[in-house]
mmCIF file of C-alpha atoms in Angstrom:
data_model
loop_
_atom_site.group_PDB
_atom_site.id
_atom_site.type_symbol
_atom_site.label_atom_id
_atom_site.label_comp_id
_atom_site.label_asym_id
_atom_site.label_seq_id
_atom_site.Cartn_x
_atom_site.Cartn_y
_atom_site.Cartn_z
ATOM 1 C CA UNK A 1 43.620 -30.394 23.393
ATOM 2 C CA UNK A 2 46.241 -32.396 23.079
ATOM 3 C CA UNK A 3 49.875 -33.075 21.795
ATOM 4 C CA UNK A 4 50.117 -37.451 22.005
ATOM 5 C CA UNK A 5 50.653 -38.444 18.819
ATOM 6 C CA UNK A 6 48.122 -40.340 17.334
ATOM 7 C CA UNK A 7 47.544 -43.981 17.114
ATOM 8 C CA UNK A 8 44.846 -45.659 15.395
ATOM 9 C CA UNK A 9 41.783 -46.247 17.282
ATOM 10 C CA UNK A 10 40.941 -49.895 15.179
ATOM 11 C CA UNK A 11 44.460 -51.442 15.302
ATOM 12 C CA UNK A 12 46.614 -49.620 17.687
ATOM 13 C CA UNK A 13 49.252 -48.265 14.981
ATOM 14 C CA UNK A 14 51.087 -45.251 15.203
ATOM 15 C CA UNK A 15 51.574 -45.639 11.428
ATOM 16 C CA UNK A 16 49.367 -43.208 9.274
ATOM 17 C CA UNK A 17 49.095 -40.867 5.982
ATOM 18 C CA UNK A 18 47.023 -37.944 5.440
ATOM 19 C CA UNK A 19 44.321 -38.368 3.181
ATOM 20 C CA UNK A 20 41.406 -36.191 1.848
ATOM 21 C CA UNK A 21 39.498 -33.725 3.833
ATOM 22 C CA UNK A 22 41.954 -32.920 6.413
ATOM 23 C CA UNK A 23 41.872 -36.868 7.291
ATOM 24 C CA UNK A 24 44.509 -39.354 8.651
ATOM 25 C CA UNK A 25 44.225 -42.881 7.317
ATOM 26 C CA UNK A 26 45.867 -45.864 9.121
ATOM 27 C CA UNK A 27 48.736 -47.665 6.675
ATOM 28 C CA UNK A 28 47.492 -50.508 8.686
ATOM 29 C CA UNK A 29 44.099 -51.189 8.832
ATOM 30 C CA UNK A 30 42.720 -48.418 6.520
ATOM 31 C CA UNK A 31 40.688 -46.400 9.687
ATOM 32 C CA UNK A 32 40.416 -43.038 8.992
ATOM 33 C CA UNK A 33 40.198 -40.325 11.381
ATOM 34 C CA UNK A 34 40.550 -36.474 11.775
ATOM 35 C CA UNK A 35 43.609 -35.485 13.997
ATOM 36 C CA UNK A 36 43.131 -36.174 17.214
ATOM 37 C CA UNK A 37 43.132 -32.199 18.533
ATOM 38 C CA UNK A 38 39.400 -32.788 20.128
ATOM 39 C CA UNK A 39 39.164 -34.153 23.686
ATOM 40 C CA UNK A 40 35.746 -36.100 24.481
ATOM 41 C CA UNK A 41 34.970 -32.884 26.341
ATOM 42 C CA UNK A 42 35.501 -30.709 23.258
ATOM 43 C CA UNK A 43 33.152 -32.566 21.365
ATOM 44 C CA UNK A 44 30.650 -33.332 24.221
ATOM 45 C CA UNK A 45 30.092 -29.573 24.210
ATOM 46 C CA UNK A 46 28.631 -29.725 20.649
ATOM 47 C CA UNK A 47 25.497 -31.552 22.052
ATOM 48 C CA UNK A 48 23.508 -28.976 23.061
ATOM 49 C CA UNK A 49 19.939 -28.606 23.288
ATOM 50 C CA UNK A 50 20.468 -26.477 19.992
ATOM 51 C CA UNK A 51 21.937 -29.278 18.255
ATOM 52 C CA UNK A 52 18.867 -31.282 18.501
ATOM 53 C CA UNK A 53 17.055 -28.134 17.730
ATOM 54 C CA UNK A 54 18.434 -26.286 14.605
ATOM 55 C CA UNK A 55 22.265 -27.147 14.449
ATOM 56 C CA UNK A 56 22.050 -30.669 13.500
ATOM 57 C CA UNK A 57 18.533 -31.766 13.559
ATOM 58 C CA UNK A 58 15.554 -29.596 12.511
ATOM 59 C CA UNK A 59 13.761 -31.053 15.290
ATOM 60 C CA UNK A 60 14.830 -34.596 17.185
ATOM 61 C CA UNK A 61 11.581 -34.426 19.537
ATOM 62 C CA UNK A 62 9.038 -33.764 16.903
ATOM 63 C CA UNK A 63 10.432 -36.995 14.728
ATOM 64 C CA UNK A 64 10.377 -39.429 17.588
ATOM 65 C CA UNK A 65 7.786 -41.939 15.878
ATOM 66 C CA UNK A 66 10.777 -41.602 13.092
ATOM 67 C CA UNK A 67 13.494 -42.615 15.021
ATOM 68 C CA UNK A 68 11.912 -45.324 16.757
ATOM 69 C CA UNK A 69 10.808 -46.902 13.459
ATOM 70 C CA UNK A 70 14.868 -47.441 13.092
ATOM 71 C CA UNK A 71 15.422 -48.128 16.181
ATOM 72 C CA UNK A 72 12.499 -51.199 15.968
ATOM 73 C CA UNK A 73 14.350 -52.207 13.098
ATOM 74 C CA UNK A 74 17.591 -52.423 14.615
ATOM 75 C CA UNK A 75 16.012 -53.926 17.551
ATOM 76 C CA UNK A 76 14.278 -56.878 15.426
ATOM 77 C CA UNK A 77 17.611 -57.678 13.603
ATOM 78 C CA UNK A 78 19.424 -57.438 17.071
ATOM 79 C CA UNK A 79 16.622 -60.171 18.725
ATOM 80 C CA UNK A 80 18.087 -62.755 15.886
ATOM 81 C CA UNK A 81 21.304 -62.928 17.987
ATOM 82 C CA UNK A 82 19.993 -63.026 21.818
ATOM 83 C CA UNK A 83 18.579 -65.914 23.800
ATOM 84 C CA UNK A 84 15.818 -64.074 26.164
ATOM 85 C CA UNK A 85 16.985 -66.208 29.221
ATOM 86 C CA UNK A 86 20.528 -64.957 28.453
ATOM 87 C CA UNK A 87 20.216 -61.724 27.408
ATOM 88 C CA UNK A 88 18.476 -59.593 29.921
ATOM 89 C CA UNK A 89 20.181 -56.105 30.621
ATOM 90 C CA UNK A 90 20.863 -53.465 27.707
ATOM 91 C CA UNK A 91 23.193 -50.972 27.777
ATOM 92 C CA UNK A 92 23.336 -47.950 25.451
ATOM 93 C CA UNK A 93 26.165 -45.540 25.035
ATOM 94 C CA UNK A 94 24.669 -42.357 23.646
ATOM 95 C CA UNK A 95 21.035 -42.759 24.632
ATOM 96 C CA UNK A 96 20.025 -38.861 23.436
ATOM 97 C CA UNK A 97 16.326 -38.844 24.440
ATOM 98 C CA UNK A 98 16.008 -41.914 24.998
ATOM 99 C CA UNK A 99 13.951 -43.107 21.917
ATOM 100 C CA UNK A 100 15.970 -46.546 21.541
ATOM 101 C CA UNK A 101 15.675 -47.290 25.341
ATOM 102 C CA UNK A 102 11.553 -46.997 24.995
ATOM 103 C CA UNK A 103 11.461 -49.269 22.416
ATOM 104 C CA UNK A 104 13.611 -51.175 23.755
ATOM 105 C CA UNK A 105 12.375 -51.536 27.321
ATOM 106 C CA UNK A 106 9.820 -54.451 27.255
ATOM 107 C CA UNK A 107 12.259 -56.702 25.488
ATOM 108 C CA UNK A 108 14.962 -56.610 28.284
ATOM 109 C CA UNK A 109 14.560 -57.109 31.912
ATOM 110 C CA UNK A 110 16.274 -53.484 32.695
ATOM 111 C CA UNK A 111 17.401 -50.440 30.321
ATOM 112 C CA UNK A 112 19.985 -48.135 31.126
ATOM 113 C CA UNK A 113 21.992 -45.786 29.288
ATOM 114 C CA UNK A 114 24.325 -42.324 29.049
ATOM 115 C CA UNK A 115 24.315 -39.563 27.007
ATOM 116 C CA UNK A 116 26.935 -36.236 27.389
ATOM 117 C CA UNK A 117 23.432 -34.063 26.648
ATOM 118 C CA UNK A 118 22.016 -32.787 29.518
ATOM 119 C CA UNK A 119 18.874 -32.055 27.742
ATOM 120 C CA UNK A 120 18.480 -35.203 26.004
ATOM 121 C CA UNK A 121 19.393 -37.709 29.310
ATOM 122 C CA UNK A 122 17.136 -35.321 31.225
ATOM 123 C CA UNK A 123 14.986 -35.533 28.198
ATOM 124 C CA UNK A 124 14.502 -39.395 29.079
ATOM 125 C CA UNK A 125 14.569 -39.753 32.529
ATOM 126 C CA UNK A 126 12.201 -37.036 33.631
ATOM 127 C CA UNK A 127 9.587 -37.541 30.347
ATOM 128 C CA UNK A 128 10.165 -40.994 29.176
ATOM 129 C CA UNK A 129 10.884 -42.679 32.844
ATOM 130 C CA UNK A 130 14.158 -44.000 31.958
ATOM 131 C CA UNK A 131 16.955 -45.080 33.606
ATOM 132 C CA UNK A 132 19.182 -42.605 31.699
ATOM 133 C CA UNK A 133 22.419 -40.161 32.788
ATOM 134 C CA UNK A 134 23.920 -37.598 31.849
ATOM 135 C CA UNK A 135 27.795 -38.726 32.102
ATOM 136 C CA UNK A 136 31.081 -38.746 30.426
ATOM 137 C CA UNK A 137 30.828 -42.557 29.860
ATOM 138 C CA UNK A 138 34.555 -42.705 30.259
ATOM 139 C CA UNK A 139 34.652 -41.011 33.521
ATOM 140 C CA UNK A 140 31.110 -42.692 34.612
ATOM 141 C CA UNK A 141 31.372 -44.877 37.219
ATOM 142 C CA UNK A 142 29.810 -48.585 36.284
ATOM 143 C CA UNK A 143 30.693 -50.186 39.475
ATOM 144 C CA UNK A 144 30.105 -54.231 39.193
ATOM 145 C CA UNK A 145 27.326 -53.655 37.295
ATOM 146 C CA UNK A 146 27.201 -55.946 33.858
ATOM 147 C CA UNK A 147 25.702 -55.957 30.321
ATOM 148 C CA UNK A 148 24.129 -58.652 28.321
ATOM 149 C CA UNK A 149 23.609 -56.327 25.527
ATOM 150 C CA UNK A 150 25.487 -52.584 24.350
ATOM 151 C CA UNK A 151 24.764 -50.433 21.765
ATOM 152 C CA UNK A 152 26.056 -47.831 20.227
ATOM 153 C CA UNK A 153 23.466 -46.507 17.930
ATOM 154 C CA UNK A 154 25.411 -43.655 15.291
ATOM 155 C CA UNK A 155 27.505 -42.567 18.071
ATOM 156 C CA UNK A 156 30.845 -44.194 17.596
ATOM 157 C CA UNK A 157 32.008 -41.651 14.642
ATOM 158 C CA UNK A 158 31.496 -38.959 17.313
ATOM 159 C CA UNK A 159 33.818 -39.611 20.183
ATOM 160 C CA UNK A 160 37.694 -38.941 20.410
ATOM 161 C CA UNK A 161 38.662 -42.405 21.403
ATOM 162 C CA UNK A 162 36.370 -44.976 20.325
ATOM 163 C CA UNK A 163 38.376 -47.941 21.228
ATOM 164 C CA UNK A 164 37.990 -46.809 25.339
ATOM 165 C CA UNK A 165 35.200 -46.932 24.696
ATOM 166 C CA UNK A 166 34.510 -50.408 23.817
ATOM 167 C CA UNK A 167 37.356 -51.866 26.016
ATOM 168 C CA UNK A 168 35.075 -49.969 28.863
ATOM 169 C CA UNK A 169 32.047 -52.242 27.955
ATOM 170 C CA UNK A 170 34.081 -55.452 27.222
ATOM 171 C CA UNK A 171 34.843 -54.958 30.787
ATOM 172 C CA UNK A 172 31.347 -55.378 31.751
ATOM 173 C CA UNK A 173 30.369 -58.223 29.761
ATOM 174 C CA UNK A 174 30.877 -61.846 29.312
ATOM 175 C CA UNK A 175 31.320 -64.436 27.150
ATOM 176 C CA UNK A 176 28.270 -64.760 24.586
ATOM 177 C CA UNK A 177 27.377 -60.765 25.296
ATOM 178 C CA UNK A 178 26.513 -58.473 22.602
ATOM 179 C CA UNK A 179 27.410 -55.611 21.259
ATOM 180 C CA UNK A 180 25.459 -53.614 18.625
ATOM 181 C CA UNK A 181 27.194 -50.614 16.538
ATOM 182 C CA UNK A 182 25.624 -48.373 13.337
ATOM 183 C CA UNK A 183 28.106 -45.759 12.347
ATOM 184 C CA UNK A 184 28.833 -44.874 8.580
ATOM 185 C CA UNK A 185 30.633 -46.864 6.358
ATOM 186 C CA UNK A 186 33.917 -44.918 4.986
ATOM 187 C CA UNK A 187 34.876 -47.603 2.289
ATOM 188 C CA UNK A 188 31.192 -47.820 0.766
ATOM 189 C CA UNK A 189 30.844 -46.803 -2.627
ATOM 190 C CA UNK A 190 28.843 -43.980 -1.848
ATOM 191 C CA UNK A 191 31.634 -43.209 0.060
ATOM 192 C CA UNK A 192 34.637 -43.451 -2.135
ATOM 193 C CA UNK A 193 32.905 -41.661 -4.886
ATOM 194 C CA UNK A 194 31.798 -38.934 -2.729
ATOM 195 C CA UNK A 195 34.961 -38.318 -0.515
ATOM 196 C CA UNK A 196 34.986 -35.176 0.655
ATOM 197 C CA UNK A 197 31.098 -34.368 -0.702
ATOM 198 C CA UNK A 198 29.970 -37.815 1.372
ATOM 199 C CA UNK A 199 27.155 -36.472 3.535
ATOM 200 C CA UNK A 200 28.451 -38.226 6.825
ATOM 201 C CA UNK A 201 32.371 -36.369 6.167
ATOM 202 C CA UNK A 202 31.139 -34.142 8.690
ATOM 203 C CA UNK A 203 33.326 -32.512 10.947
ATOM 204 C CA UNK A 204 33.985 -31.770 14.043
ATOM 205 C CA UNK A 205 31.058 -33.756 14.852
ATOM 206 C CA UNK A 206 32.143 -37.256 13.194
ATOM 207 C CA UNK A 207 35.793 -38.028 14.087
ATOM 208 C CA UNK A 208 36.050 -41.261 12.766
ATOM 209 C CA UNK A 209 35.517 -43.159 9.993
ATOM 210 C CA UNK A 210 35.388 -46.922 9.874
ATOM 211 C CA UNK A 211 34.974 -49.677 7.084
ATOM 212 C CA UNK A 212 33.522 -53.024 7.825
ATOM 213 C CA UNK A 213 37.194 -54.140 8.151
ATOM 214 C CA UNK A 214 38.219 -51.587 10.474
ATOM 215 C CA UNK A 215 35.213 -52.194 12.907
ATOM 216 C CA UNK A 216 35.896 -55.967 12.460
ATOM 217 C CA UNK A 217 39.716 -54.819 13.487
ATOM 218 C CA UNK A 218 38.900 -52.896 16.399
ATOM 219 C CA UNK A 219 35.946 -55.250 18.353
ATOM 220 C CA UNK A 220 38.178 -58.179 17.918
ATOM 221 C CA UNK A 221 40.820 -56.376 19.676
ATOM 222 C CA UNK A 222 38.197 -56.108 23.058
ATOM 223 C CA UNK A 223 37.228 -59.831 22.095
ATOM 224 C CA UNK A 224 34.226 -59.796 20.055
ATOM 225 C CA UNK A 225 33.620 -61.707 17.383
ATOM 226 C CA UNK A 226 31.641 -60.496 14.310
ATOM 227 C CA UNK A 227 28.479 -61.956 14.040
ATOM 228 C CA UNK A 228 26.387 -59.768 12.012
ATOM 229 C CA UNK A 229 27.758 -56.764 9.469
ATOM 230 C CA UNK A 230 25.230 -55.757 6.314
ATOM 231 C CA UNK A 231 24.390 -51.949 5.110
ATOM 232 C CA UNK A 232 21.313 -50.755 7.232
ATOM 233 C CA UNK A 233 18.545 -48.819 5.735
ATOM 234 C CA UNK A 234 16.624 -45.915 7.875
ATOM 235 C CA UNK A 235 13.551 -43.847 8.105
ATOM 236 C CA UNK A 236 13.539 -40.227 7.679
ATOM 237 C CA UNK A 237 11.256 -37.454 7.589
ATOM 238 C CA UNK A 238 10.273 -35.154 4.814
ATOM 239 C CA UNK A 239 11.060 -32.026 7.073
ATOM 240 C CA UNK A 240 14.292 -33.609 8.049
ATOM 241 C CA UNK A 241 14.625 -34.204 4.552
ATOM 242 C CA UNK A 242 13.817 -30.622 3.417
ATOM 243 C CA UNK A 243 15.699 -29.181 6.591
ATOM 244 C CA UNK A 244 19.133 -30.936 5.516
ATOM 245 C CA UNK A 245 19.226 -29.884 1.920
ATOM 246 C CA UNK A 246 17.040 -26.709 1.618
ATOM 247 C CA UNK A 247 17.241 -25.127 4.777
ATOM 248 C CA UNK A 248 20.985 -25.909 6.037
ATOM 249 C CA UNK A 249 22.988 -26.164 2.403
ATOM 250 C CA UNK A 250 21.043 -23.055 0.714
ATOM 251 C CA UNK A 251 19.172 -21.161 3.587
ATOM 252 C CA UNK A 252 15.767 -21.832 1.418
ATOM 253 C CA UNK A 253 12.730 -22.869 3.587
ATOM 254 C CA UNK A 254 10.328 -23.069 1.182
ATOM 255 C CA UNK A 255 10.424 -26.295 0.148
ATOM 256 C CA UNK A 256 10.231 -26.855 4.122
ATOM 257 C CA UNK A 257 6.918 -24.488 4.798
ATOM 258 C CA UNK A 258 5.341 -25.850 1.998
ATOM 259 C CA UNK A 259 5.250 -29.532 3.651
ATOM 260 C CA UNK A 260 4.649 -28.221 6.757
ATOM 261 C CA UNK A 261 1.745 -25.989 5.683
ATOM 262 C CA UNK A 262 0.128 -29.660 3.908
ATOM 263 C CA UNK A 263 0.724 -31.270 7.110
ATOM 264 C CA UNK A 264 3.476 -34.014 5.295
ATOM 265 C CA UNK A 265 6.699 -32.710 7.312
ATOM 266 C CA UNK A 266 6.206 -35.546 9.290
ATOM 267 C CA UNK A 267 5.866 -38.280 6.239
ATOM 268 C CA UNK A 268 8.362 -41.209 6.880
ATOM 269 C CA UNK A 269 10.604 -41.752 4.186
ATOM 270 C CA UNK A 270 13.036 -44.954 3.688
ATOM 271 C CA UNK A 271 16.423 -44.280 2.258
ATOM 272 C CA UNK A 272 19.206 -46.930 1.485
ATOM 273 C CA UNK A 273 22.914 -45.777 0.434
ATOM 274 C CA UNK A 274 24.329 -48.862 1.538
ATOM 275 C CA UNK A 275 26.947 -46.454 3.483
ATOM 276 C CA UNK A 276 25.365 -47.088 6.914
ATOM 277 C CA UNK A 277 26.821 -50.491 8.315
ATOM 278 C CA UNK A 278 25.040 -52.288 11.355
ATOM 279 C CA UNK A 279 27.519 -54.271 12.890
ATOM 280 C CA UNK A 280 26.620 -56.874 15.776
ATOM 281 C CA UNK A 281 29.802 -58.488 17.970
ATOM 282 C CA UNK A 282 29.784 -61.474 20.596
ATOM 283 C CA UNK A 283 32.184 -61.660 23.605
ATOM 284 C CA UNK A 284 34.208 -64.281 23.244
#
């Protein structure tokens, strides 16, 4: 825990307003964020192996050909911005098992990556034959080593200081580097209608809650220029579908046996809100 009073992880304010849902919103920049009473420890505990298994996800392992069909998407939109000669070693903060990295790993010269799941990093590097930690990323020791490429993949809206984050990486990259970010999109109209219904206003879990302009806000502060920033669509399952509404909201599984039983849990399924934002930065 802690008493420091809050300043805004986008523009550096200290100048803020509570808002909806228990949120603070910067008078600044417009970044919204819970009250910074979680440390990155607090919320690192969250991500158990029961989180991937029940708490969160119904199950993360079983919709790996899912997942990577986003993550190949991201990827191909990513490859528009990188030069192959220049743009050899890829970083990811928040690897979880290590789905991107695979997909990932015949497109870069060397993978690497963290995750604060011990299950998940050990998840990747003992099944998939990654190069992948468990660490705080904060606290992780990165030595000279540096990054053509970063990405955050739906991570960023879970950590207590985002903005360490990325000054962290900008540290390890150089001019013309990339960094890739998907988090949700707080001033989306899905979002504004929604507010406090919005299915990403998920506490403790998502701390923070950036707009394009926010985002835009904070990676220029570290030096990166915005180079790519458009609503993402995504791939999910009809058991993760089922699991989310049925099981989790109303404690019904039948709708979730019933694909399961007909062999369709597994059925991709592409979704568009426009309230997902993939956001791609240069180092200037």
């Amino acid at each position: 825990m802690t008493n420091a009073a809050p300043r805004c992880a986008a523009c550096d304010s200290a100048s803020y307003e509570p808002i909806f849902g228990g949120l603070l919103r910067c008078k600044d920049c417009g970044h919204a964020f819970a009250p910074p009473e979680a440390t990155d420890e607090d919320l690192a505990a969250i991500y158990t192996e029961n989180y991937f298994t029940g708490e969160e996800y119904h199950n993360y392992l079983a919709d790996k050909d899912v997942a990577q069909r986003n993550f190949r998407a991201r990827l191909r939109v990513l490859k528009r911005f990188m030069d192959p000669a220049r743009h050899r070693r890829l970083f990811e903060v928040g690897c979880a098992y290590g789905f991107f990295l695979e997909a990932a790993k015949d497109v870069f010269a060397s993978v690497q990556g963290v995750d604060v799941s011990a299950a998940a990093a050990g998840y990747a590097k003992n099944n998939l034959h990654l190069d992948a930690t468990c660490a705080d990323f904060l606290k992780y020791d990165l030595g000279t080593r540096e990054f053509d490429v970063a990405c955050m993949w739906d991570t960023i809206e879970h950590l207590a200081h985002p903005d360490l984050y990325i000054a962290k990486l900008a540290d390890h990259m150089k001019t013309g580097a990339l960094i890739a970010i998907t988090t949700g999109d707080f001033a989306s109209l899905n979002a504004r209608v929604r507010r406090t219904k919005w299915r990403l206003m998920h506490p403790p879990s998502h701390a923070h809650y950036f707009s394009m302009a926010s985002m835009t806000t904070m990676l220029d502060r570290f030096g990166f220029d915005i180079v790519y920033a458009r609503h993402c669509g995504y791939y999910r399952s009809l058991r993760s579908m089922a699991y989310g509404v049925f099981v989790q909201k109303h404690s019904d599984t039948r709708a979730l046996d019933l694909m399961n039983r007909l062999g369709l849990g597994g059925f991709p399924l592409y979704l568009n809100f426009y309230d997902i934002m993939y956001v791609i930065g240069r180092k200037r």
